[in-house]
Amino acid sequence: MLGIVRDIAGLRARVQAWRQDGAVVGLVPTMGALHEGHLALMRQSLATTERTCVTLFVNPRQFGPAEDFALYPRDEARDLEMIETAGAHLAFAPTMAEMYPEGHQTEVALRPLGDILEGEFRPGFFTGVATVVAKLLLQAQPDVAFFGEKDFQQLRVIQRLVRELDIPVEIVGVPTARAPDGLALASRNAYLSEPERAIAPALHRVIVEVAANVAAGKDAKTEEARAVQALKTAGFARVDYVAVRDAETLEEPQKSHSLRRVLAAAWLGRTRLIDNVVV
Ligand code: PAF
C-alpha cells in the first residue's frame, strides 16, 4: 500500500525509519500530471535504491504571471494510482501552506546559469525551480534524486545548486522518454491540438539534424539559424531559441572539442515545447 504524507514532519519520520533500516532512499520530484517520462524516473529509482519517494507539488514560484499555473493539469487520484502501480513506497503531496507558509522570503537564484536560454524567456523560472528543489531535498534528505534530461537546463541548475549549497545528495539525470515519432514526453503536450501534435515531432527532428551537422564540422551559428527557419516552415508559430551550447555550463562553447548540446524552445499555438540532444 502506497503511503501518502502531506507534511514535512511526516515525510522526515518515514525517511528516517527507512534510514534506520539501512535503506538507500531515492527521491523523484514531480509536479504531477504524470506520464511515461516520470515512470522512467521512478523505475530508475526503484532499480537503484531501496525506497522511493515521489513528490507531487505544482510549484507556483516557477510560473510567470502570464503562464499556466491555474490551468496546469492536476489529477492527484490518477497520479497516486500511477505511483502505487509503479511500486514506489511513498508519495509526498504537501499543501501550499506547508511549502510556502505565509511570509516565506527565501529564494535560491543561480546567475548566470538561471538567466540564460529558458531563463531569458521565462524570467524567475529557475529561481522558482531551484528554491522548491532545494526545499524538497532538505525536507526529504534522500541519498539520490532523479530528474529528466528533457529539462536539461533544469538538470544543470539542480546539479550546480546541490554542489554549491553542499547538499549531500547524488543527482541522476535520466534520458528523455519519447513518443515513437520522437516527441519528448511532457505534461504540457496535453494542450496540443491534433494538427499541432502532428507538427510537434519536427522539433526533435530538426535539432537532431543540427547536432549531426555540427558534429560533422559545420558552423554552429549557421545551423542554429537554419533550424529556426526549418521550424517555422514546419508550422511552429514562434521559435524562442535553437542553441548549440557547452553541455556543462550551457554557455557559448569556448573550445570546439568541448562536449556540446543542442537546446531548443518553440511554440505551437499556446503550447511551448522544449527539447535537447547531445552533439
Ligand atoms: O520538472 C519538474 O517537474 C519541476 O520543475 C520540479 C523539478 C518537480 C520542480 O517543481
PDB file of C-alpha atoms and ligand atoms in Angstrom:
ATOM      1  CA  MET A   1       0.000   0.000   0.000  1.00  0.00           C
ATOM      2  CA  LEU A   2       1.347   3.398  -1.004  1.00  0.00           C
ATOM      3  CA  GLY A   3       1.918   5.779   1.909  1.00  0.00           C
ATOM      4  CA  ILE A   4       0.852   9.404   1.392  1.00  0.00           C
ATOM      5  CA  VAL A   5       2.150  12.231   3.549  1.00  0.00           C
ATOM      6  CA  ARG A   6       1.322  15.924   3.303  1.00  0.00           C
ATOM      7  CA  ASP A   7       3.589  17.432   5.929  1.00  0.00           C
ATOM      8  CA  ILE A   8       7.356  17.684   6.340  1.00  0.00           C
ATOM      9  CA  ALA A   9       7.392  16.066   9.791  1.00  0.00           C
ATOM     10  CA  GLY A  10       5.571  13.009   8.395  1.00  0.00           C
ATOM     11  CA  LEU A  11       7.958  12.813   5.444  1.00  0.00           C
ATOM     12  CA  ARG A  12      11.046  13.035   7.666  1.00  0.00           C
ATOM     13  CA  ALA A  13       9.693  10.361  10.041  1.00  0.00           C
ATOM     14  CA  ARG A  14       9.198   7.925   7.149  1.00  0.00           C
ATOM     15  CA  VAL A  15      12.584   8.594   5.575  1.00  0.00           C
ATOM     16  CA  GLN A  16      14.363   8.363   8.940  1.00  0.00           C
ATOM     17  CA  ALA A  17      12.731   4.983   9.628  1.00  0.00           C
ATOM     18  CA  TRP A  18      13.960   3.714   6.232  1.00  0.00           C
ATOM     19  CA  ARG A  19      17.447   5.008   7.011  1.00  0.00           C
ATOM     20  CA  GLN A  20      17.486   3.253  10.360  1.00  0.00           C
ATOM     21  CA  ASP A  21      16.769   0.022   8.470  1.00  0.00           C
ATOM     22  CA  GLY A  22      19.823   0.767   6.310  1.00  0.00           C
ATOM     23  CA  ALA A  23      17.826   1.537   3.138  1.00  0.00           C
ATOM     24  CA  VAL A  24      19.180   3.778   0.361  1.00  0.00           C
ATOM     25  CA  VAL A  25      16.493   6.383  -0.377  1.00  0.00           C
ATOM     26  CA  GLY A  26      15.586   7.771  -3.828  1.00  0.00           C
ATOM     27  CA  LEU A  27      13.520  10.907  -4.470  1.00  0.00           C
ATOM     28  CA  VAL A  28      11.556  11.658  -7.653  1.00  0.00           C
ATOM     29  CA  PRO A  29      10.323  15.281  -7.580  1.00  0.00           C
ATOM     30  CA  THR A  30       7.356  15.982  -9.895  1.00  0.00           C
ATOM     31  CA  MET A  31       4.533  18.450 -10.407  1.00  0.00           C
ATOM     32  CA  GLY A  32       2.106  15.575 -11.046  1.00  0.00           C
ATOM     33  CA  ALA A  33       0.313  15.118 -14.403  1.00  0.00           C
ATOM     34  CA  LEU A  34       2.468  12.005 -14.562  1.00  0.00           C
ATOM     35  CA  HIS A  35       3.408  10.335 -17.835  1.00  0.00           C
ATOM     36  CA  GLU A  36       5.805   7.687 -19.109  1.00  0.00           C
ATOM     37  CA  GLY A  37       8.756  10.070 -18.568  1.00  0.00           C
ATOM     38  CA  HIS A  38       8.004  10.234 -14.833  1.00  0.00           C
ATOM     39  CA  LEU A  39       7.578   6.443 -14.762  1.00  0.00           C
ATOM     40  CA  ALA A  40      11.097   6.141 -16.227  1.00  0.00           C
ATOM     41  CA  LEU A  41      12.400   8.255 -13.310  1.00  0.00           C
ATOM     42  CA  MET A  42      10.545   6.055 -10.822  1.00  0.00           C
ATOM     43  CA  ARG A  43      11.811   2.865 -12.471  1.00  0.00           C
ATOM     44  CA  GLN A  44      15.385   4.113 -12.281  1.00  0.00           C
ATOM     45  CA  SER A  45      14.932   4.993  -8.610  1.00  0.00           C
ATOM     46  CA  LEU A  46      13.313   1.641  -7.845  1.00  0.00           C
ATOM     47  CA  ALA A  47      16.105  -0.218  -9.665  1.00  0.00           C
ATOM     48  CA  THR A  48      18.957   1.594  -7.929  1.00  0.00           C
ATOM     49  CA  THR A  49      17.671   2.442  -4.432  1.00  0.00           C
ATOM     50  CA  GLU A  50      15.707   0.523  -1.812  1.00  0.00           C
ATOM     51  CA  ARG A  51      12.986   3.055  -1.048  1.00  0.00           C
ATOM     52  CA  THR A  52      11.442   5.558  -3.477  1.00  0.00           C
ATOM     53  CA  CYS A  53       9.506   8.686  -2.545  1.00  0.00           C
ATOM     54  CA  VAL A  54       7.692  10.614  -5.307  1.00  0.00           C
ATOM     55  CA  THR A  55       6.744  14.234  -4.666  1.00  0.00           C
ATOM     56  CA  LEU A  56       3.626  15.871  -6.144  1.00  0.00           C
ATOM     57  CA  PHE A  57       3.572  19.651  -5.897  1.00  0.00           C
ATOM     58  CA  VAL A  58       2.637  22.212  -8.543  1.00  0.00           C
ATOM     59  CA  ASN A  59       5.099  24.918  -7.582  1.00  0.00           C
ATOM     60  CA  PRO A  60       3.583  28.383  -8.133  1.00  0.00           C
ATOM     61  CA  ARG A  61       7.004  30.060  -7.903  1.00  0.00           C
ATOM     62  CA  GLN A  62       8.187  28.605 -11.199  1.00  0.00           C
ATOM     63  CA  PHE A  63       5.269  30.021 -13.197  1.00  0.00           C
ATOM     64  CA  GLY A  64       5.374  33.545 -14.608  1.00  0.00           C
ATOM     65  CA  PRO A  65       2.330  35.825 -14.163  1.00  0.00           C
ATOM     66  CA  ALA A  66       1.203  35.124 -17.754  1.00  0.00           C
ATOM     67  CA  GLU A  67       1.852  31.373 -17.515  1.00  0.00           C
ATOM     68  CA  ASP A  68      -0.459  28.412 -16.929  1.00  0.00           C
ATOM     69  CA  PHE A  69      -0.310  27.840 -13.127  1.00  0.00           C
ATOM     70  CA  ALA A  70      -4.103  27.881 -12.787  1.00  0.00           C
ATOM     71  CA  LEU A  71      -4.608  25.661 -15.833  1.00  0.00           C
ATOM     72  CA  TYR A  72      -1.715  23.238 -15.223  1.00  0.00           C
ATOM     73  CA  PRO A  73      -3.152  19.692 -15.446  1.00  0.00           C
ATOM     74  CA  ARG A  74      -3.901  18.292 -11.971  1.00  0.00           C
ATOM     75  CA  ASP A  75      -5.325  14.844 -11.185  1.00  0.00           C
ATOM     76  CA  GLU A  76      -3.973  13.678  -7.863  1.00  0.00           C
ATOM     77  CA  ALA A  77      -6.022  10.474  -7.692  1.00  0.00           C
ATOM     78  CA  ARG A  78      -4.685   9.335 -11.070  1.00  0.00           C
ATOM     79  CA  ASP A  79      -1.112  10.338 -10.142  1.00  0.00           C
ATOM     80  CA  LEU A  80      -1.280   8.402  -6.852  1.00  0.00           C
ATOM     81  CA  GLU A  81      -2.575   5.344  -8.668  1.00  0.00           C
ATOM     82  CA  MET A  82       0.303   5.521 -11.155  1.00  0.00           C
ATOM     83  CA  ILE A  83       2.836   5.914  -8.325  1.00  0.00           C
ATOM     84  CA  GLU A  84       1.377   2.929  -6.489  1.00  0.00           C
ATOM     85  CA  THR A  85       1.272   0.772  -9.639  1.00  0.00           C
ATOM     86  CA  ALA A  86       4.887   1.667 -10.399  1.00  0.00           C
ATOM     87  CA  GLY A  87       5.792   0.246  -6.978  1.00  0.00           C
ATOM     88  CA  ALA A  88       7.071   3.415  -5.282  1.00  0.00           C
ATOM     89  CA  HIS A  89       6.852   3.434  -1.495  1.00  0.00           C
ATOM     90  CA  LEU A  90       5.743   6.931  -0.560  1.00  0.00           C
ATOM     91  CA  ALA A  91       4.072   9.983  -2.101  1.00  0.00           C
ATOM     92  CA  PHE A  92       4.782  13.396  -0.604  1.00  0.00           C
ATOM     93  CA  ALA A  93       1.980  15.760  -1.656  1.00  0.00           C
ATOM     94  CA  PRO A  94       2.424  18.819   0.546  1.00  0.00           C
ATOM     95  CA  THR A  95      -0.105  21.615   0.924  1.00  0.00           C
ATOM     96  CA  MET A  96       0.736  25.115  -0.257  1.00  0.00           C
ATOM     97  CA  ALA A  97       0.933  26.316   3.381  1.00  0.00           C
ATOM     98  CA  GLU A  98       3.418  23.544   4.201  1.00  0.00           C
ATOM     99  CA  MET A  99       5.731  24.528   1.341  1.00  0.00           C
ATOM    100  CA  TYR A 100       5.308  28.291   1.448  1.00  0.00           C
ATOM    101  CA  PRO A 101       3.997  29.420   4.814  1.00  0.00           C
ATOM    102  CA  GLU A 102       2.732  32.978   4.976  1.00  0.00           C
ATOM    103  CA  GLY A 103       5.645  35.402   4.662  1.00  0.00           C
ATOM    104  CA  HIS A 104       8.113  32.903   3.090  1.00  0.00           C
ATOM    105  CA  GLN A 105      11.004  35.043   1.799  1.00  0.00           C
ATOM    106  CA  THR A 106      13.918  32.809   0.870  1.00  0.00           C
ATOM    107  CA  GLU A 107      14.863  32.283  -2.780  1.00  0.00           C
ATOM    108  CA  VAL A 108      17.681  30.341  -4.390  1.00  0.00           C
ATOM    109  CA  ALA A 109      18.964  32.010  -7.583  1.00  0.00           C
ATOM    110  CA  LEU A 110      21.734  30.896  -9.944  1.00  0.00           C
ATOM    111  CA  ARG A 111      23.437  33.527 -12.061  1.00  0.00           C
ATOM    112  CA  PRO A 112      24.167  33.458 -14.906  1.00  0.00           C
ATOM    113  CA  LEU A 113      23.018  29.837 -15.391  1.00  0.00           C
ATOM    114  CA  GLY A 114      19.434  30.618 -14.374  1.00  0.00           C
ATOM    115  CA  ASP A 115      19.199  33.707 -16.572  1.00  0.00           C
ATOM    116  CA  ILE A 116      20.207  32.273 -19.958  1.00  0.00           C
ATOM    117  CA  LEU A 117      18.186  30.230 -22.524  1.00  0.00           C
ATOM    118  CA  GLU A 118      14.966  29.248 -20.667  1.00  0.00           C
ATOM    119  CA  GLY A 119      15.738  31.893 -18.044  1.00  0.00           C
ATOM    120  CA  GLU A 120      15.764  34.617 -20.676  1.00  0.00           C
ATOM    121  CA  PHE A 121      12.291  33.689 -21.928  1.00  0.00           C
ATOM    122  CA  ARG A 122      10.876  32.673 -18.528  1.00  0.00           C
ATOM    123  CA  PRO A 123      12.314  35.200 -16.047  1.00  0.00           C
ATOM    124  CA  GLY A 124      12.256  33.829 -12.499  1.00  0.00           C
ATOM    125  CA  PHE A 125      11.558  30.265 -13.632  1.00  0.00           C
ATOM    126  CA  PHE A 126      14.841  28.777 -12.406  1.00  0.00           C
ATOM    127  CA  THR A 127      14.711  30.726  -9.152  1.00  0.00           C
ATOM    128  CA  GLY A 128      11.339  29.050  -8.557  1.00  0.00           C
ATOM    129  CA  VAL A 129      12.692  25.635  -9.539  1.00  0.00           C
ATOM    130  CA  ALA A 130      15.915  25.975  -7.524  1.00  0.00           C
ATOM    131  CA  THR A 131      14.016  27.185  -4.452  1.00  0.00           C
ATOM    132  CA  VAL A 132      11.489  24.355  -4.451  1.00  0.00           C
ATOM    133  CA  VAL A 133      14.052  21.661  -5.294  1.00  0.00           C
ATOM    134  CA  ALA A 134      16.406  22.860  -2.526  1.00  0.00           C
ATOM    135  CA  LYS A 135      13.449  22.697  -0.132  1.00  0.00           C
ATOM    136  CA  LEU A 136      12.365  19.221  -1.275  1.00  0.00           C
ATOM    137  CA  LEU A 137      15.921  17.871  -0.979  1.00  0.00           C
ATOM    138  CA  LEU A 138      16.324  19.328   2.515  1.00  0.00           C
ATOM    139  CA  GLN A 139      12.881  18.118   3.561  1.00  0.00           C
ATOM    140  CA  ALA A 140      13.290  14.534   2.340  1.00  0.00           C
ATOM    141  CA  GLN A 141      17.090  14.216   2.646  1.00  0.00           C
ATOM    142  CA  PRO A 142      17.319  11.407   0.076  1.00  0.00           C
ATOM    143  CA  ASP A 143      20.564   9.698  -0.958  1.00  0.00           C
ATOM    144  CA  VAL A 144      19.762  10.096  -4.660  1.00  0.00           C
ATOM    145  CA  ALA A 145      17.324  12.294  -6.615  1.00  0.00           C
ATOM    146  CA  PHE A 146      16.222  11.714 -10.213  1.00  0.00           C
ATOM    147  CA  PHE A 147      15.470  14.352 -12.879  1.00  0.00           C
ATOM    148  CA  GLY A 148      14.701  14.032 -16.597  1.00  0.00           C
ATOM    149  CA  GLU A 149      17.221  15.160 -19.214  1.00  0.00           C
ATOM    150  CA  LYS A 150      14.307  16.623 -21.160  1.00  0.00           C
ATOM    151  CA  ASP A 151      14.626  19.659 -18.902  1.00  0.00           C
ATOM    152  CA  PHE A 152      18.364  19.744 -19.476  1.00  0.00           C
ATOM    153  CA  GLN A 153      18.995  23.244 -18.171  1.00  0.00           C
ATOM    154  CA  GLN A 154      16.944  22.409 -15.074  1.00  0.00           C
ATOM    155  CA  LEU A 155      19.151  19.352 -14.545  1.00  0.00           C
ATOM    156  CA  ARG A 156      22.294  21.514 -14.765  1.00  0.00           C
ATOM    157  CA  VAL A 157      20.751  24.101 -12.393  1.00  0.00           C
ATOM    158  CA  ILE A 158      19.987  21.391  -9.836  1.00  0.00           C
ATOM    159  CA  GLN A 159      23.418  19.752 -10.128  1.00  0.00           C
ATOM    160  CA  ARG A 160      25.051  23.118  -9.556  1.00  0.00           C
ATOM    161  CA  LEU A 161      22.836  24.152  -6.643  1.00  0.00           C
ATOM    162  CA  VAL A 162      23.492  20.857  -4.862  1.00  0.00           C
ATOM    163  CA  ARG A 163      27.228  21.268  -5.382  1.00  0.00           C
ATOM    164  CA  GLU A 164      27.337  24.909  -4.329  1.00  0.00           C
ATOM    165  CA  LEU A 165      24.974  24.606  -1.336  1.00  0.00           C
ATOM    166  CA  ASP A 166      26.762  21.406  -0.200  1.00  0.00           C
ATOM    167  CA  ILE A 167      23.547  19.378  -0.115  1.00  0.00           C
ATOM    168  CA  PRO A 168      24.619  15.756   0.389  1.00  0.00           C
ATOM    169  CA  VAL A 169      22.668  14.054  -2.401  1.00  0.00           C
ATOM    170  CA  GLU A 170      23.557  12.445  -5.719  1.00  0.00           C
ATOM    171  CA  ILE A 171      21.679  13.916  -8.696  1.00  0.00           C
ATOM    172  CA  VAL A 172      20.963  11.469 -11.512  1.00  0.00           C
ATOM    173  CA  GLY A 173      19.826  12.584 -14.976  1.00  0.00           C
ATOM    174  CA  VAL A 174      17.525  10.158 -16.780  1.00  0.00           C
ATOM    175  CA  PRO A 175      17.354  10.116 -20.630  1.00  0.00           C
ATOM    176  CA  THR A 176      14.308  11.761 -22.211  1.00  0.00           C
ATOM    177  CA  ALA A 177      11.308   9.493 -22.778  1.00  0.00           C
ATOM    178  CA  ARG A 178       9.926   9.979 -26.304  1.00  0.00           C
ATOM    179  CA  ALA A 179       6.828   9.055 -28.290  1.00  0.00           C
ATOM    180  CA  PRO A 180       7.573   6.704 -31.221  1.00  0.00           C
ATOM    181  CA  ASP A 181       7.701   9.744 -33.558  1.00  0.00           C
ATOM    182  CA  GLY A 182      10.393  11.391 -31.419  1.00  0.00           C
ATOM    183  CA  LEU A 183       8.327  13.961 -29.497  1.00  0.00           C
ATOM    184  CA  ALA A 184       9.693  14.362 -25.971  1.00  0.00           C
ATOM    185  CA  LEU A 185       7.020  13.402 -23.437  1.00  0.00           C
ATOM    186  CA  ALA A 186       5.824  16.351 -21.355  1.00  0.00           C
ATOM    187  CA  SER A 187       2.754  17.120 -19.269  1.00  0.00           C
ATOM    188  CA  ARG A 188       2.046  20.178 -21.438  1.00  0.00           C
ATOM    189  CA  ASN A 189       1.774  18.002 -24.584  1.00  0.00           C
ATOM    190  CA  ALA A 190      -1.809  17.518 -23.379  1.00  0.00           C
ATOM    191  CA  TYR A 191      -2.512  21.062 -24.608  1.00  0.00           C
ATOM    192  CA  LEU A 192      -1.650  20.220 -28.263  1.00  0.00           C
ATOM    193  CA  SER A 193      -4.498  20.046 -30.785  1.00  0.00           C
ATOM    194  CA  GLU A 194      -4.439  17.181 -33.276  1.00  0.00           C
ATOM    195  CA  PRO A 195      -2.843  19.243 -36.089  1.00  0.00           C
ATOM    196  CA  GLU A 196      -0.282  20.681 -33.618  1.00  0.00           C
ATOM    197  CA  ARG A 197       0.546  17.196 -32.346  1.00  0.00           C
ATOM    198  CA  ALA A 198       1.308  16.191 -35.958  1.00  0.00           C
ATOM    199  CA  ILE A 199       3.794  19.072 -36.317  1.00  0.00           C
ATOM    200  CA  ALA A 200       5.393  18.700 -32.870  1.00  0.00           C
ATOM    201  CA  PRO A 201       7.931  15.902 -33.668  1.00  0.00           C
ATOM    202  CA  ALA A 202       9.660  18.309 -36.105  1.00  0.00           C
ATOM    203  CA  LEU A 203      11.331  19.920 -33.081  1.00  0.00           C
ATOM    204  CA  HIS A 204      13.278  16.759 -32.284  1.00  0.00           C
ATOM    205  CA  ARG A 205      13.953  16.010 -35.955  1.00  0.00           C
ATOM    206  CA  VAL A 206      15.394  19.467 -36.585  1.00  0.00           C
ATOM    207  CA  ILE A 207      17.704  19.528 -33.542  1.00  0.00           C
ATOM    208  CA  VAL A 208      18.951  16.012 -34.342  1.00  0.00           C
ATOM    209  CA  GLU A 209      19.957  17.380 -37.770  1.00  0.00           C
ATOM    210  CA  VAL A 210      21.701  20.353 -36.157  1.00  0.00           C
ATOM    211  CA  ALA A 211      23.601  18.006 -33.835  1.00  0.00           C
ATOM    212  CA  ALA A 212      24.690  15.782 -36.732  1.00  0.00           C
ATOM    213  CA  ASN A 213      25.793  18.736 -38.863  1.00  0.00           C
ATOM    214  CA  VAL A 214      27.719  20.398 -36.028  1.00  0.00           C
ATOM    215  CA  ALA A 215      29.373  17.063 -35.185  1.00  0.00           C
ATOM    216  CA  ALA A 216      30.384  16.847 -38.858  1.00  0.00           C
ATOM    217  CA  GLY A 217      32.131  20.216 -38.541  1.00  0.00           C
ATOM    218  CA  LYS A 218      29.500  22.618 -39.883  1.00  0.00           C
ATOM    219  CA  ASP A 219      29.260  26.114 -38.389  1.00  0.00           C
ATOM    220  CA  ALA A 220      27.033  26.117 -35.291  1.00  0.00           C
ATOM    221  CA  LYS A 221      25.606  29.627 -35.813  1.00  0.00           C
ATOM    222  CA  THR A 222      24.617  28.824 -39.422  1.00  0.00           C
ATOM    223  CA  GLU A 223      22.982  25.606 -38.215  1.00  0.00           C
ATOM    224  CA  GLU A 224      21.057  27.429 -35.475  1.00  0.00           C
ATOM    225  CA  ALA A 225      19.678  29.947 -37.998  1.00  0.00           C
ATOM    226  CA  ARG A 226      18.807  27.190 -40.476  1.00  0.00           C
ATOM    227  CA  ALA A 227      16.973  25.273 -37.733  1.00  0.00           C
ATOM    228  CA  VAL A 228      14.880  28.305 -36.739  1.00  0.00           C
ATOM    229  CA  GLN A 229      13.803  28.643 -40.373  1.00  0.00           C
ATOM    230  CA  ALA A 230      13.072  24.902 -40.681  1.00  0.00           C
ATOM    231  CA  LEU A 231      10.872  25.000 -37.564  1.00  0.00           C
ATOM    232  CA  LYS A 232       8.900  27.970 -38.870  1.00  0.00           C
ATOM    233  CA  THR A 233       8.425  26.209 -42.207  1.00  0.00           C
ATOM    234  CA  ALA A 234       7.228  23.094 -40.341  1.00  0.00           C
ATOM    235  CA  GLY A 235       4.493  25.192 -38.692  1.00  0.00           C
ATOM    236  CA  PHE A 236       5.931  26.467 -35.387  1.00  0.00           C
ATOM    237  CA  ALA A 237       4.469  29.914 -34.750  1.00  0.00           C
ATOM    238  CA  ARG A 238       7.476  31.244 -32.858  1.00  0.00           C
ATOM    239  CA  VAL A 239      10.930  29.921 -32.072  1.00  0.00           C
ATOM    240  CA  ASP A 240      12.431  31.199 -28.791  1.00  0.00           C
ATOM    241  CA  TYR A 241      15.848  29.692 -29.456  1.00  0.00           C
ATOM    242  CA  VAL A 242      17.852  26.929 -31.049  1.00  0.00           C
ATOM    243  CA  ALA A 243      21.275  26.985 -29.383  1.00  0.00           C
ATOM    244  CA  VAL A 244      24.424  24.892 -29.555  1.00  0.00           C
ATOM    245  CA  ARG A 245      25.982  25.203 -26.109  1.00  0.00           C
ATOM    246  CA  ASP A 246      28.689  23.786 -23.875  1.00  0.00           C
ATOM    247  CA  ALA A 247      26.996  20.755 -22.285  1.00  0.00           C
ATOM    248  CA  GLU A 248      28.238  21.650 -18.784  1.00  0.00           C
ATOM    249  CA  THR A 249      27.915  25.430 -18.476  1.00  0.00           C
ATOM    250  CA  LEU A 250      25.271  25.888 -21.216  1.00  0.00           C
ATOM    251  CA  GLU A 251      27.226  28.961 -22.281  1.00  0.00           C
ATOM    252  CA  GLU A 252      28.612  29.500 -25.797  1.00  0.00           C
ATOM    253  CA  PRO A 253      31.189  26.723 -26.341  1.00  0.00           C
ATOM    254  CA  GLN A 254      34.702  28.068 -25.820  1.00  0.00           C
ATOM    255  CA  LYS A 255      36.516  25.155 -27.416  1.00  0.00           C
ATOM    256  CA  SER A 256      35.438  23.161 -30.453  1.00  0.00           C
ATOM    257  CA  HIS A 257      36.307  19.923 -28.636  1.00  0.00           C
ATOM    258  CA  SER A 258      34.112  20.616 -25.578  1.00  0.00           C
ATOM    259  CA  LEU A 259      31.036  18.426 -25.140  1.00  0.00           C
ATOM    260  CA  ARG A 260      28.079  20.238 -26.661  1.00  0.00           C
ATOM    261  CA  ARG A 261      24.310  20.074 -26.514  1.00  0.00           C
ATOM    262  CA  VAL A 262      21.662  21.454 -28.858  1.00  0.00           C
ATOM    263  CA  LEU A 263      18.769  23.019 -26.931  1.00  0.00           C
ATOM    264  CA  ALA A 264      15.578  24.468 -28.378  1.00  0.00           C
ATOM    265  CA  ALA A 265      12.253  26.011 -27.392  1.00  0.00           C
ATOM    266  CA  ALA A 266       9.411  26.793 -29.795  1.00  0.00           C
ATOM    267  CA  TRP A 267       5.693  27.493 -29.761  1.00  0.00           C
ATOM    268  CA  LEU A 268       2.836  25.600 -31.359  1.00  0.00           C
ATOM    269  CA  GLY A 269      -0.260  27.702 -30.747  1.00  0.00           C
ATOM    270  CA  ARG A 270      -0.359  28.343 -26.988  1.00  0.00           C
ATOM    271  CA  THR A 271       1.937  25.419 -26.193  1.00  0.00           C
ATOM    272  CA  ARG A 272       5.644  25.941 -25.641  1.00  0.00           C
ATOM    273  CA  LEU A 273       7.755  22.872 -26.354  1.00  0.00           C
ATOM    274  CA  ILE A 274      11.382  22.351 -25.330  1.00  0.00           C
ATOM    275  CA  ASP A 275      13.838  19.648 -26.288  1.00  0.00           C
ATOM    276  CA  ASN A 276      17.571  18.954 -26.421  1.00  0.00           C
ATOM    277  CA  VAL A 277      20.023  16.416 -27.813  1.00  0.00           C
ATOM    278  CA  VAL A 278      23.708  15.698 -27.421  1.00  0.00           C
ATOM    279  CA  VAL A 279      26.098  16.718 -30.251  1.00  0.00           C
TER     280      VAL A 279
HETATM  281  O1  PAF B   1      10.470  19.172 -13.619  1.00  0.00           O
HETATM  282  C1  PAF B   1       9.525  19.398 -12.836  1.00  0.00           C
HETATM  283  O2  PAF B   1       8.501  18.704 -12.844  1.00  0.00           O
HETATM  284  C2  PAF B   1       9.639  20.535 -11.845  1.00  0.00           C
HETATM  285  O3  PAF B   1      10.335  21.614 -12.377  1.00  0.00           O
HETATM  286  C3  PAF B   1      10.259  20.102 -10.491  1.00  0.00           C
HETATM  287  C4  PAF B   1      11.690  19.647 -10.648  1.00  0.00           C
HETATM  288  C5  PAF B   1       9.429  18.992  -9.869  1.00  0.00           C
HETATM  289  C6  PAF B   1      10.252  21.296  -9.515  1.00  0.00           C
HETATM  290  O4  PAF B   1       8.966  21.778  -9.305  1.00  0.00           O
END
